[in-house]
Amino acid sequence: MLNRILGLLGWLGVALVLSAVAVRFLDPSWQRTYNGLAVAGLVCALIYILSQWRELARAVSGRQARFGAIALGSVLVVIGIMVAINYIASREHKRWDLTANKVYSLSPQTKKVLASLDAPVHVMVFTRSDDFQRFRDRLTEYANDSKELSVDYVDVDQKPQLANQYKIQSYGTVIFEYKGRTERAVSDGEQQLTNALIKVVEGAQKKVYFVEGHGEKDPTSSDERVGFSGAKSALESDNFSVDKLPLAQVGQVPPDATVVVIAGPQTDYL
């Protein structure tokens, strides 16, 4: 009966270690989970091995020495493979998003921004500890895509002085620090996070002017016939500032203009 229990314990150890490896690959943010599984599995395996010391000693003596050496070599190979997998996994992060709408995958724009980072970006999430996981689900993807980006989670209630230092006004504020500049987001949404990242990396905000006075599309209107509010929202999400330009009154393009848009004039220009 005891041997049967010990045998089951050995198989349980193997299952726990394999589960730890699977969790490590599928979701690296669950560090405590896969570390716990790995430790529990190794403990179970060690107890089984120690309980079988007589059989192991017998296996490496007499006629069975050859088979015992083969068995020992197999165990060492398996352990070596496990160590190698853990070593590679600790340096290379890879996850597969199997959801239908790829809700856990970053957009190409975000990946492009992360790939262009040439200096460390420090991200700090200020919220309650119970809310850390909501932000970790998203920001882990950012950290996995760029070695330049690191994330810390700060419990506002436990560290009010640090929260005051960064002038945190509400829970769920994310601070981006880059080359002495700071930018903030107040959402765990990818668009808001990436927009804040773009702002802190680029520094100065670019300006887009929409010419008006000749029947052009209005960037502040949501009317399908004359409105361009969708374009305005898209530009603002990419860190552009949008304004109107009454060119007939001003007479020249402002010096801070990055782009001037002439969106479908209905009358001739002067």
Short mmCIF file of C-alpha atoms in Angstrom, two decimals, residues 19-244:
data_model
loop_
_atom_site.label_atom_id
_atom_site.label_comp_id
_atom_site.label_asym_id
_atom_site.label_seq_id
_atom_site.Cartn_x
_atom_site.Cartn_y
_atom_site.Cartn_z
CA SER A 19 2.28 21.89 -15.33
CA ALA A 20 4.77 24.50 -14.11
CA VAL A 21 6.51 24.50 -17.49
CA ALA A 22 3.16 24.83 -19.31
CA VAL A 23 2.06 27.77 -17.14
CA ARG A 24 5.48 29.40 -17.60
CA PHE A 25 5.07 29.35 -21.38
CA LEU A 26 1.38 30.25 -21.57
CA ASP A 27 1.38 33.12 -19.07
CA PRO A 28 4.75 34.32 -17.66
CA SER A 29 2.95 36.83 -15.41
CA TRP A 30 1.79 33.93 -13.16
CA GLN A 31 5.23 33.69 -11.61
CA ARG A 32 4.08 32.63 -8.14
CA THR A 33 1.85 29.94 -9.61
CA TYR A 34 4.46 28.19 -11.74
CA ASN A 35 7.14 28.57 -9.07
CA GLY A 36 4.83 26.92 -6.54
CA LEU A 37 3.98 24.10 -8.93
CA ALA A 38 7.67 23.53 -9.72
CA VAL A 39 8.70 23.43 -6.05
CA ALA A 40 5.83 21.11 -5.11
CA GLY A 41 6.66 18.79 -8.02
CA LEU A 42 10.35 18.62 -7.17
CA VAL A 43 9.55 17.90 -3.51
CA CYS A 44 7.22 15.03 -4.50
CA ALA A 45 9.84 13.64 -6.89
CA LEU A 46 12.56 13.90 -4.24
CA ILE A 47 10.43 12.09 -1.66
CA TYR A 48 9.81 9.29 -4.16
CA ILE A 49 13.50 8.98 -5.03
CA LEU A 50 14.54 8.88 -1.37
CA SER A 51 11.93 6.19 -0.67
CA GLN A 52 13.42 4.03 -3.42
CA TRP A 53 17.06 4.23 -2.37
CA ARG A 54 17.31 0.48 -1.78
CA GLU A 55 16.05 -0.31 -5.27
CA LEU A 56 18.41 2.28 -6.75
CA ALA A 57 21.37 0.81 -4.87
CA ARG A 58 20.44 -2.67 -6.06
CA ALA A 59 20.05 -1.39 -9.61
CA VAL A 60 23.62 -0.11 -9.79
CA SER A 61 25.14 -3.37 -8.46
CA GLY A 62 25.60 -6.81 -9.88
CA ARG A 63 23.96 -7.80 -13.15
CA GLN A 64 21.53 -4.88 -13.09
CA ALA A 65 24.28 -2.25 -13.01
CA ARG A 66 24.00 -1.73 -16.75
CA PHE A 67 20.25 -1.15 -16.64
CA GLY A 68 20.64 1.05 -13.56
CA ALA A 69 23.16 3.24 -15.39
CA ILE A 70 20.77 3.58 -18.32
CA ALA A 71 17.93 4.54 -15.97
CA LEU A 72 20.13 7.06 -14.16
CA GLY A 73 21.28 8.51 -17.46
CA SER A 74 17.66 8.89 -18.59
CA VAL A 75 16.79 10.74 -15.38
CA LEU A 76 19.76 13.07 -15.84
CA VAL A 77 18.75 13.76 -19.45
CA VAL A 78 15.20 14.63 -18.38
CA ILE A 79 16.49 16.93 -15.63
CA GLY A 80 18.86 18.57 -18.11
CA ILE A 81 16.02 19.19 -20.55
CA MET A 82 13.89 20.73 -17.80
CA VAL A 83 16.74 23.03 -16.72
CA ALA A 84 17.37 24.08 -20.33
CA ILE A 85 13.68 24.82 -20.92
CA ASN A 86 13.50 26.93 -17.78
CA TYR A 87 16.72 28.77 -18.72
CA ILE A 88 15.42 29.63 -22.19
CA ALA A 89 11.97 30.52 -20.90
CA SER A 90 13.43 32.96 -18.37
CA ARG A 91 14.98 34.93 -21.24
CA GLU A 92 12.58 34.47 -24.11
CA HIS A 93 8.91 35.24 -23.53
CA LYS A 94 6.40 33.70 -25.90
CA ARG A 95 2.64 33.41 -25.55
CA TRP A 96 -0.08 32.28 -27.90
CA ASP A 97 -3.38 34.14 -28.04
CA LEU A 98 -6.01 31.53 -28.91
CA THR A 99 -9.03 33.81 -28.44
CA ALA A 100 -11.19 34.43 -31.51
CA ASN A 101 -10.71 38.22 -31.51
CA LYS A 102 -7.08 38.18 -30.31
CA VAL A 103 -8.02 40.18 -27.23
CA TYR A 104 -4.67 39.42 -25.58
CA SER A 105 -2.52 40.43 -28.58
CA LEU A 106 -0.94 43.84 -29.09
CA SER A 107 -1.72 45.82 -32.22
CA PRO A 108 0.94 46.26 -34.94
CA GLN A 109 1.21 49.95 -34.02
CA THR A 110 2.02 49.14 -30.39
CA LYS A 111 4.58 46.53 -31.43
CA LYS A 112 6.20 49.09 -33.74
CA VAL A 113 6.48 51.65 -30.94
CA LEU A 114 7.97 49.07 -28.55
CA ALA A 115 10.47 47.90 -31.18
CA SER A 116 11.68 51.49 -31.68
CA LEU A 117 12.59 52.09 -28.02
CA ASP A 118 16.27 53.01 -27.69
CA ALA A 119 16.34 53.70 -23.95
CA PRO A 120 14.69 52.26 -20.83
CA VAL A 121 11.03 53.05 -20.19
CA HIS A 122 9.91 52.71 -16.58
CA VAL A 123 6.18 52.12 -16.09
CA MET A 124 4.50 52.47 -12.69
CA VAL A 125 0.91 51.43 -12.05
CA PHE A 126 -0.71 53.24 -9.12
CA THR A 127 -3.81 51.45 -7.89
CA ARG A 128 -5.04 49.04 -5.21
CA SER A 129 -3.24 45.71 -4.90
CA ASP A 130 -6.49 43.88 -5.69
CA ASP A 131 -6.53 45.62 -9.07
CA PHE A 132 -2.94 44.80 -10.10
CA GLN A 133 -3.89 41.78 -12.19
CA ARG A 134 -6.15 43.82 -14.48
CA PHE A 135 -3.19 45.97 -15.54
CA ARG A 136 -0.70 43.08 -15.43
CA ASP A 137 -2.70 41.17 -18.06
CA ARG A 138 -2.02 43.98 -20.52
CA LEU A 139 1.35 45.38 -19.49
CA THR A 140 3.01 41.97 -19.37
CA GLU A 141 2.61 41.91 -23.16
CA TYR A 142 4.37 45.28 -23.40
CA ALA A 143 7.28 44.08 -21.25
CA ASN A 144 7.56 40.82 -23.21
CA ASP A 145 7.79 42.71 -26.51
CA SER A 146 10.57 45.07 -25.39
CA LYS A 147 13.46 44.49 -23.02
CA GLU A 148 13.66 48.28 -22.61
CA LEU A 149 10.31 48.42 -20.80
CA SER A 150 9.87 47.48 -17.15
CA VAL A 151 6.76 47.66 -14.96
CA ASP A 152 6.31 48.21 -11.22
CA TYR A 153 3.01 48.03 -9.35
CA VAL A 154 2.42 50.46 -6.49
CA ASP A 155 -0.35 50.12 -3.92
CA VAL A 156 -1.49 53.71 -3.38
CA ASP A 157 -2.86 52.94 0.09
CA GLN A 158 0.43 51.42 1.25
CA LYS A 159 2.74 54.00 -0.37
CA PRO A 160 0.91 57.35 -0.24
CA GLN A 161 4.18 59.33 -0.25
CA LEU A 162 5.22 57.89 -3.61
CA ALA A 163 1.72 58.53 -4.95
CA ASN A 164 1.94 62.16 -3.81
CA GLN A 165 5.36 62.48 -5.43
CA TYR A 166 3.82 61.64 -8.82
CA LYS A 167 0.67 63.68 -8.07
CA ILE A 168 -1.66 60.69 -8.39
CA GLN A 169 -5.29 61.86 -8.30
CA SER A 170 -7.11 58.57 -8.86
CA TYR A 171 -6.66 54.80 -8.67
CA GLY A 172 -5.62 53.16 -11.91
CA THR A 173 -3.12 55.83 -12.99
CA VAL A 174 -0.21 54.58 -15.11
CA ILE A 175 2.99 56.65 -15.23
CA PHE A 176 5.49 56.33 -18.10
CA GLU A 177 9.05 57.62 -17.54
CA TYR A 178 11.49 58.02 -20.43
CA LYS A 179 14.68 60.09 -20.62
CA GLY A 180 13.53 62.36 -17.81
CA ARG A 181 10.05 62.91 -19.25
CA THR A 182 6.82 61.60 -17.77
CA GLU A 183 3.39 60.90 -19.21
CA ARG A 184 0.30 59.32 -17.67
CA ALA A 185 -2.71 57.22 -18.65
CA VAL A 186 -5.80 56.50 -16.56
CA SER A 187 -6.92 53.30 -18.24
CA ASP A 188 -5.73 49.74 -18.86
CA GLY A 189 -6.85 49.96 -22.50
CA GLU A 190 -4.17 49.41 -25.12
CA GLN A 191 -5.00 52.58 -27.06
CA GLN A 192 -4.64 54.81 -24.00
CA LEU A 193 -1.46 53.08 -22.81
CA THR A 194 0.20 53.20 -26.21
CA ASN A 195 -0.82 56.83 -26.70
CA ALA A 196 0.88 57.75 -23.41
CA LEU A 197 3.95 55.74 -24.45
CA ILE A 198 4.11 57.59 -27.78
CA LYS A 199 3.80 60.95 -26.04
CA VAL A 200 6.59 60.29 -23.55
CA VAL A 201 8.90 58.94 -26.28
CA GLU A 202 8.31 61.71 -28.82
CA GLY A 203 8.26 64.51 -26.28
CA ALA A 204 6.73 67.41 -28.25
CA GLN A 205 3.21 66.94 -29.60
CA LYS A 206 2.74 67.35 -33.37
CA LYS A 207 0.07 69.70 -34.69
CA VAL A 208 -2.46 69.06 -37.48
CA TYR A 209 -4.53 71.91 -38.90
CA PHE A 210 -7.75 71.44 -40.86
CA VAL A 211 -8.35 74.37 -43.22
CA GLU A 212 -11.85 75.86 -42.94
CA GLY A 213 -13.83 78.62 -44.67
CA HIS A 214 -14.38 76.96 -48.03
CA GLY A 215 -16.87 74.24 -47.15
CA GLU A 216 -14.21 71.73 -45.99
CA LYS A 217 -14.99 68.78 -43.72
CA ASP A 218 -15.32 69.77 -40.08
CA PRO A 219 -13.05 67.78 -37.70
CA THR A 220 -15.32 68.59 -34.75
CA SER A 221 -18.53 67.34 -36.38
CA SER A 222 -19.80 63.75 -36.29
CA ASP A 223 -22.20 64.35 -39.22
CA GLU A 224 -21.51 61.70 -41.88
CA ARG A 225 -21.83 64.26 -44.69
CA VAL A 226 -19.62 67.07 -43.41
CA GLY A 227 -17.95 65.68 -40.29
CA PHE A 228 -14.41 64.36 -39.80
CA SER A 229 -14.56 63.66 -36.05
CA GLY A 230 -13.40 60.09 -36.62
CA ALA A 231 -10.22 61.31 -38.29
CA LYS A 232 -9.68 63.78 -35.44
CA SER A 233 -10.01 61.02 -32.82
CA ALA A 234 -7.60 58.77 -34.72
CA LEU A 235 -5.02 61.55 -34.99
CA GLU A 236 -5.31 62.43 -31.32
CA SER A 237 -4.80 58.78 -30.37
CA ASP A 238 -1.48 58.97 -32.26
CA ASN A 239 -0.34 61.99 -30.23
CA PHE A 240 -1.36 64.67 -32.75
CA SER A 241 -3.03 67.87 -31.62
CA VAL A 242 -5.86 68.87 -33.98
CA ASP A 243 -7.09 72.42 -34.63
CA LYS A 244 -8.92 74.42 -37.28
#
